[in-house]
Coordinates of C-alpha atoms in Angstrom, one line a residue:
Chain R
X1 CA -20.8 -1.9 -7.3
X2 CA -24.2 -2.4 -5.8
X3 CA -26.4 0.7 -5.8
X4 CA -26.5 2.7 -2.6
X5 CA -28.8 0.9 -0.1
X6 CA -31.9 2.7 1.1
X7 CA -34.0 2.0 4.2
X8 CA -36.2 -0.1 2.0
X9 CA -33.4 -2.3 0.8
X10 CA -30.4 -2.2 3.1
X11 CA -27.0 -3.3 2.0
X12 CA -27.2 -7.0 1.0
X13 CA -25.4 -9.1 3.6
X14 CA -23.2 -11.6 1.8
X15 CA -24.4 -15.1 2.0
X16 CA -23.2 -16.6 5.3
X17 CA -22.9 -20.2 6.3
X18 CA -22.9 -20.9 10.0
X19 CA -20.5 -23.7 10.9
X20 CA -22.4 -26.8 10.0
X21 CA -25.6 -24.7 9.7
X22 CA -27.8 -23.5 6.9
X23 CA -27.0 -20.8 4.3
X24 CA -28.5 -17.5 5.3
X25 CA -30.4 -16.4 2.1
X26 CA -29.9 -12.8 1.0
X27 CA -33.5 -12.5 -0.1
X28 CA -34.8 -13.5 3.4
X29 CA -32.3 -11.1 5.1
X30 CA -33.6 -8.3 2.8
X31 CA -37.3 -9.1 3.4
X32 CA -36.6 -9.1 7.2
X33 CA -34.7 -5.8 7.0
X34 CA -37.5 -4.1 5.0
X35 CA -40.1 -5.4 7.4
X36 CA -38.0 -4.3 10.4
X37 CA -37.8 -0.7 9.1
X38 CA -41.5 -0.5 8.4
X39 CA -42.4 -1.9 11.8
X40 CA -39.9 0.4 13.6
X41 CA -41.3 3.5 11.9
X42 CA -44.8 2.4 12.6
X43 CA -44.7 1.3 16.3
X44 CA -41.3 2.5 17.6
X45 CA -38.6 0.5 19.3
X46 CA -40.3 -0.1 22.6
X47 CA -43.3 -1.8 21.1
X48 CA -41.5 -3.5 18.2
X49 CA -42.1 -7.3 18.3
X50 CA -39.7 -9.6 16.4
X51 CA -42.6 -11.9 15.9
X52 CA -44.5 -9.2 14.0
X53 CA -41.4 -8.4 12.0
X54 CA -41.0 -12.1 11.0
X55 CA -44.6 -12.3 10.0
X56 CA -44.4 -9.2 7.9
X57 CA -41.4 -10.6 6.2
X58 CA -43.1 -13.9 5.5
X59 CA -40.5 -15.7 7.6
X60 CA -40.3 -17.5 10.9
X61 CA -38.9 -16.0 14.1
X62 CA -36.0 -18.4 13.9
X63 CA -34.9 -16.8 10.7
X64 CA -34.4 -13.6 12.7
X65 CA -32.5 -15.3 15.5
X66 CA -30.2 -17.1 13.1
X67 CA -29.1 -13.6 12.0
X68 CA -29.2 -11.5 15.1
X69 CA -29.2 -12.7 18.7
X70 CA -31.5 -9.9 20.0
X71 CA -33.8 -7.0 19.1
X72 CA -31.1 -4.6 20.3
X73 CA -28.3 -6.2 18.1
X74 CA -30.7 -6.4 15.1
X75 CA -31.5 -2.7 15.5
X76 CA -27.9 -1.6 15.8
X77 CA -26.8 -3.8 12.8
X78 CA -29.6 -2.7 10.5
X79 CA -29.5 1.0 11.4
X80 CA -25.7 1.2 11.0
X81 CA -26.0 -0.5 7.7
X82 CA -28.1 2.3 6.3
X83 CA -26.7 5.2 8.4
X84 CA -23.0 4.4 8.3
X85 CA -22.2 2.0 5.5
X86 CA -24.5 3.6 2.9
X87 CA -23.7 7.4 2.8
X88 CA -20.5 8.3 1.2
X89 CA -19.1 11.8 1.8
X90 CA -18.5 12.5 -1.9
X91 CA -15.2 14.1 -2.9
X92 CA -16.4 16.8 -5.2
X93 CA -13.0 18.5 -5.3
X94 CA -13.9 21.6 -3.3
X95 CA -15.0 22.2 0.3
X96 CA -18.1 24.1 -1.0
X97 CA -19.1 21.2 -3.2
X98 CA -18.5 18.6 -0.4
X99 CA -20.5 20.6 2.1
X100 CA -23.4 21.2 -0.3
X101 CA -23.5 17.4 -1.2
X102 CA -23.4 16.5 2.5
X103 CA -26.3 18.9 3.3
X104 CA -28.4 17.6 0.4
X105 CA -27.8 14.0 1.5
X106 CA -28.7 14.9 5.1
X107 CA -31.9 16.8 4.1
X108 CA -32.9 13.9 1.9
X109 CA -32.4 11.4 4.7
X110 CA -34.3 13.5 7.3
X111 CA -37.2 14.1 5.0
X112 CA -37.6 10.4 4.1
X113 CA -40.8 8.7 5.3
X114 CA -39.0 6.1 7.4
X115 CA -36.0 7.9 9.0
X116 CA -38.1 10.9 9.8
X117 CA -40.0 8.6 12.2
X118 CA -37.2 6.2 13.2
X119 CA -34.6 8.8 14.2
X120 CA -36.7 10.7 16.7
X121 CA -38.0 7.4 18.1
X122 CA -34.5 6.0 18.7
X123 CA -33.4 9.3 20.3
X124 CA -36.3 9.2 22.7
X125 CA -35.9 5.5 23.4
X126 CA -32.2 6.1 24.1
X127 CA -33.1 8.4 27.0
X128 CA -34.9 5.5 28.6
X129 CA -32.6 2.6 27.5
X130 CA -28.9 3.3 28.3
X131 CA -27.8 0.0 26.7
X132 CA -29.4 0.9 23.3
X133 CA -28.0 4.5 23.6
X134 CA -24.4 3.2 24.1
X135 CA -24.7 0.7 21.3
X136 CA -26.1 3.3 18.8
X137 CA -23.4 5.9 19.8
X138 CA -20.7 3.4 19.2
X139 CA -22.1 1.9 16.0
X140 CA -23.6 5.0 14.4
X141 CA -22.5 8.3 15.9
X142 CA -18.8 7.6 16.1
X143 CA -18.3 6.1 12.5
X144 CA -20.5 8.8 11.0
X145 CA -18.5 11.5 12.8
X146 CA -15.2 9.9 11.5
X147 CA -16.6 10.0 7.9
X148 CA -17.6 13.7 8.2
X149 CA -14.1 14.4 9.6
X150 CA -12.8 13.2 6.2
X151 CA -14.6 16.0 4.5
X152 CA -12.7 18.5 6.7
X153 CA -9.4 16.8 6.3
X154 CA -9.7 16.9 2.5
X155 CA -10.3 20.7 2.7
X156 CA -7.2 21.1 5.0
X157 CA -5.1 19.1 2.4
X158 CA -6.4 21.3 -0.4
X159 CA -5.4 24.4 1.6
X160 CA -9.1 25.5 1.9
X161 CA -9.1 25.3 5.7
X162 CA -6.3 26.0 8.1
X163 CA -4.6 23.0 9.7
X164 CA -5.8 24.1 13.2
X165 CA -9.5 24.3 12.1
X166 CA -11.8 23.6 15.1
X167 CA -13.0 20.2 13.9
X168 CA -15.3 19.6 16.9
X169 CA -17.3 22.8 16.2
X170 CA -17.2 22.4 12.5
X171 CA -18.8 19.0 12.7
X172 CA -21.6 20.3 15.0
X173 CA -22.2 23.2 12.5
X174 CA -22.3 20.8 9.5
X175 CA -25.3 18.8 10.8
X176 CA -26.8 20.9 13.6
X177 CA -28.7 23.8 11.9
X178 CA -30.2 21.5 9.3
X179 CA -31.2 18.8 11.8
X180 CA -32.7 21.5 14.0
X181 CA -34.7 22.9 11.1
X182 CA -36.0 19.6 9.8
X183 CA -36.3 17.3 12.8
X184 CA -37.1 19.8 15.6
X185 CA -38.9 22.7 13.9
X186 CA -40.4 20.7 11.0
X187 CA -39.7 23.8 8.9
X188 CA -39.2 23.5 5.1
X189 CA -35.9 23.6 3.3
X190 CA -35.2 24.4 -0.4
X191 CA -32.2 24.3 -2.7
X192 CA -31.9 28.0 -2.0
X193 CA -31.9 27.4 1.8
X194 CA -29.1 24.8 1.4
X195 CA -27.1 27.2 -0.8
X196 CA -27.3 29.9 1.9
X197 CA -26.6 27.5 4.6
X198 CA -23.5 26.3 2.7
X199 CA -22.2 30.0 2.5
X200 CA -22.7 30.5 6.2
X201 CA -21.0 27.2 7.1
X202 CA -17.9 28.1 5.0
X203 CA -17.8 31.5 6.8
X204 CA -18.0 29.8 10.2
X205 CA -15.4 27.2 9.4
X206 CA -12.9 29.8 8.2
X207 CA -13.5 32.2 11.2
Chain B
X1 CA -42.4 39.5 39.9
X2 CA -42.5 35.8 40.6
X3 CA -39.2 34.0 40.1
X4 CA -38.6 32.2 36.8
X5 CA -40.5 29.0 36.8
X6 CA -38.6 25.7 36.4
X7 CA -40.0 22.3 35.3
X8 CA -40.4 21.4 39.0
X9 CA -42.4 24.6 39.7
X10 CA -44.1 25.9 36.6
X11 CA -45.5 29.4 36.5
X12 CA -48.2 29.7 39.2
X13 CA -51.6 30.1 37.5
X14 CA -53.5 32.9 39.0
X15 CA -56.5 31.8 41.1
X16 CA -59.4 31.3 38.7
X17 CA -63.0 31.1 39.6
X18 CA -65.3 29.3 37.1
X19 CA -68.7 30.8 36.7
X20 CA -70.5 29.6 39.8
X21 CA -67.8 27.1 40.3
X22 CA -65.0 26.5 42.9
X23 CA -61.8 28.5 43.1
X24 CA -58.8 26.7 41.5
X25 CA -56.2 26.6 44.2
X26 CA -52.6 27.5 43.1
X27 CA -51.1 24.9 45.4
X28 CA -53.1 22.2 43.7
X29 CA -52.3 23.5 40.2
X30 CA -48.6 23.4 41.1
X31 CA -48.8 19.9 42.6
X32 CA -50.5 18.7 39.5
X33 CA -47.9 20.4 37.2
X34 CA -45.0 18.9 39.1
X35 CA -46.5 15.5 39.0
X36 CA -47.2 15.9 35.3
X37 CA -43.6 16.7 34.4
X38 CA -42.3 13.8 36.5
X39 CA -44.7 11.3 34.9
X40 CA -44.1 12.7 31.4
X41 CA -40.3 12.3 31.8
X42 CA -40.8 8.8 33.3
X43 CA -43.3 7.1 30.9
X44 CA -43.6 9.5 27.9
X45 CA -46.7 11.1 26.4
X46 CA -48.2 8.0 24.9
X47 CA -48.4 6.1 28.1
X48 CA -49.1 9.1 30.4
X49 CA -52.3 8.5 32.4
X50 CA -54.1 11.5 33.9
X51 CA -55.2 9.3 36.7
X52 CA -51.6 8.5 37.7
X53 CA -50.7 12.2 37.5
X54 CA -53.7 13.0 39.8
X55 CA -52.7 10.3 42.3
X56 CA -49.0 11.5 42.2
X57 CA -50.2 15.0 43.0
X58 CA -52.5 13.8 45.8
X59 CA -55.5 15.2 43.9
X60 CA -58.5 13.7 42.1
X61 CA -58.9 13.4 38.4
X62 CA -61.6 16.0 38.5
X63 CA -59.0 18.5 39.7
X64 CA -57.2 18.0 36.4
X65 CA -60.3 18.3 34.2
X66 CA -61.4 21.5 36.0
X67 CA -58.1 23.0 34.7
X68 CA -57.5 21.4 31.3
X69 CA -60.1 19.7 29.1
X70 CA -57.7 16.9 27.8
X71 CA -54.3 15.4 28.1
X72 CA -53.3 17.2 24.9
X73 CA -54.4 20.7 26.1
X74 CA -52.8 20.0 29.5
X75 CA -49.5 19.1 27.9
X76 CA -49.4 22.1 25.6
X77 CA -50.3 24.5 28.4
X78 CA -47.8 23.2 30.9
X79 CA -44.9 22.8 28.3
X80 CA -45.4 26.3 26.9
X81 CA -45.5 27.7 30.5
X82 CA -41.9 26.5 31.0
X83 CA -40.6 26.6 27.5
X84 CA -42.0 30.0 26.4
X85 CA -43.2 32.1 29.3
X86 CA -40.2 31.3 31.5
X87 CA -37.0 31.9 29.4
X88 CA -36.1 35.6 28.9
X89 CA -33.7 36.5 26.2
X90 CA -31.6 38.8 28.4
X91 CA -30.5 42.1 26.9
X92 CA -26.9 42.2 28.0
X93 CA -26.1 45.2 25.8
X94 CA -24.1 43.4 23.2
X95 CA -24.8 40.7 20.6
X96 CA -21.9 38.6 21.9
X97 CA -23.3 38.8 25.4
X98 CA -26.9 38.0 24.3
X99 CA -25.7 35.0 22.3
X100 CA -23.6 33.7 25.1
X101 CA -26.5 34.0 27.5
X102 CA -28.9 32.3 25.1
X103 CA -26.5 29.4 24.7
X104 CA -25.9 29.0 28.4
X105 CA -29.7 29.0 29.0
X106 CA -30.3 26.4 26.2
X107 CA -27.4 24.2 27.4
X108 CA -28.8 24.3 30.9
X109 CA -32.3 23.4 29.8
X110 CA -31.1 20.5 27.5
X111 CA -29.0 19.0 30.3
X112 CA -31.7 19.2 32.9
X113 CA -33.0 15.8 34.1
X114 CA -36.7 16.4 33.0
X115 CA -36.4 18.3 29.7
X116 CA -33.6 15.9 28.5
X117 CA -36.2 13.2 28.6
X118 CA -39.4 15.1 27.8
X119 CA -38.1 17.0 24.6
X120 CA -37.0 13.9 22.7
X121 CA -40.2 12.1 23.7
X122 CA -42.5 14.9 22.5
X123 CA -40.6 15.1 19.2
X124 CA -40.9 11.3 18.7
X125 CA -44.6 11.4 19.7
X126 CA -45.2 14.3 17.3
X127 CA -44.2 12.1 14.3
X128 CA -47.1 9.8 15.2
X129 CA -49.6 12.4 16.5
X130 CA -50.2 15.3 14.0
X131 CA -52.7 17.0 16.4
X132 CA -50.1 17.2 19.2
X133 CA -47.4 18.2 16.6
X134 CA -49.5 21.1 15.4
X135 CA -50.4 22.3 18.9
X136 CA -46.8 22.3 20.1
X137 CA -45.5 24.1 17.0
X138 CA -48.1 26.8 17.5
X139 CA -47.7 27.1 21.2
X140 CA -44.0 26.5 21.7
X141 CA -42.0 26.8 18.4
X142 CA -43.5 30.0 17.1
X143 CA -43.4 32.1 20.2
X144 CA -39.9 30.8 21.1
X145 CA -38.7 31.8 17.6
X146 CA -40.3 35.2 17.9
X147 CA -38.4 35.7 21.2
X148 CA -35.1 34.7 19.7
X149 CA -35.8 37.1 16.8
X150 CA -35.8 39.9 19.4
X151 CA -32.1 39.1 20.1
X152 CA -31.3 39.6 16.4
X153 CA -33.4 42.8 16.2
X154 CA -31.6 44.4 19.1
X155 CA -28.2 43.7 17.4
X156 CA -29.5 45.3 14.2
X157 CA -30.6 48.4 16.2
X158 CA -27.2 48.6 17.8
X159 CA -25.6 48.4 14.4
X160 CA -23.9 45.1 15.2
X161 CA -25.7 43.3 12.4
X162 CA -26.7 44.5 9.0
X163 CA -30.4 45.3 8.5
X164 CA -30.6 42.5 5.9
X165 CA -29.2 39.8 8.1
X166 CA -30.6 36.4 7.2
X167 CA -32.8 36.0 10.2
X168 CA -34.1 32.5 9.2
X169 CA -30.6 31.1 9.0
X170 CA -29.3 33.0 12.0
X171 CA -32.1 31.4 14.2
X172 CA -31.2 27.9 13.0
X173 CA -27.6 28.5 13.8
X174 CA -28.3 29.9 17.2
X175 CA -29.9 26.7 18.5
X176 CA -28.9 24.0 16.0
X177 CA -25.3 23.1 16.7
X178 CA -25.8 23.1 20.5
X179 CA -29.0 21.0 20.2
X180 CA -27.3 18.6 17.9
X181 CA -24.4 18.2 20.3
X182 CA -26.4 17.7 23.5
X183 CA -29.6 16.1 22.4
X184 CA -28.5 14.0 19.4
X185 CA -24.8 13.2 20.0
X186 CA -25.0 13.2 23.8
X187 CA -21.5 14.9 23.7
X188 CA -20.3 17.1 26.5
X189 CA -20.2 20.9 26.4
X190 CA -18.1 23.3 28.6
X191 CA -17.9 27.0 29.1
X192 CA -14.9 27.0 26.7
X193 CA -17.1 25.1 24.1
X194 CA -19.8 27.7 24.5
X195 CA -17.3 30.6 24.1
X196 CA -15.9 29.1 20.9
X197 CA -19.5 28.4 19.6
X198 CA -20.3 32.1 20.3
X199 CA -17.3 33.2 18.2
X200 CA -18.3 31.0 15.3
X201 CA -21.9 32.1 15.5
X202 CA -21.0 35.8 15.3
X203 CA -18.8 35.1 12.3
X204 CA -21.7 33.2 10.6
X205 CA -24.2 36.0 11.3
X206 CA -21.9 38.6 9.9
X207 CA -21.0 36.7 6.8

């Protein structure tokens, strides 16, 4: 098993050979990905230049276009690789444990140097760029939501939540207060805060 | 009492006379404010030009500088006028009523054409501009948070919440799930959703 990818080193793409074309080297793909995330955090989507990303990666622009046909498709592919493929909703055996692990993972992601700049930028850009917004909702929001639903379904199977638990609201509660605190208010969290948040969430789910 | 200001018509500034200077006309202040919000929603803070705002308002650039010394101070003053001075946390007589009214007001604001673009832009800009971030936290976040605390204190006084209610968490719950749903997921809400959200919030507060 490869270790969990981070924004600095996204999931290695398996070597691909285009029909009759060259092998796409993993090391180049990873250098481009790392350069892309640094650039995106630094200048934002609107001003991101694929030429600058290529230079930063020590590659040519063609190396990017051999992998992704456009800035939009590159962004969606690389963001979903770290935001969807990477995080696992761990099965800790209890709803409380699963919720606490989910919150720790989310707090960690939102506090990280790169996502803490990239996420707000992509949300702002999405209000001006409907094509990007749609692509990110389909490639990031929907699969992430499906994964988090798994956490609730496991609790239903264990008998910790009633079958008719309001999944829609539970998912908004799972991420909403912590996102609000970290990404909107820029207020601190602590292990104690996450413990108290876990207690409140379990009470809200059960209500 | 003037009617509650909206992003189109922010709170009229009382006529001010600078020492030995000209009267600052309310109608000009309002035209500049309206032009500012339209421009901010359209191009974002980074690309906002005071010259364009002045032109759009049919005024000169000097008319802006007579009122605000910089783009940053203009932004903080006009945003806090609509985000802090305007919304009243209504005392409906019950915690349930107060929460439901708060949520309806927030949903309304986040769905509005201008704030739905301006809020994500200012959050993204804040990650790149620490001076703006600090000014907005002090002028918008802190007073809004103080107002929302009033809603909780009224409930404590009525005996609807225990004295030791976790105010910090309760405030994150009050705004977080709805903000997550509307501003991050771009998922719909409905009166029924807000009713169910109110029920869950009351359960979480009481837990």
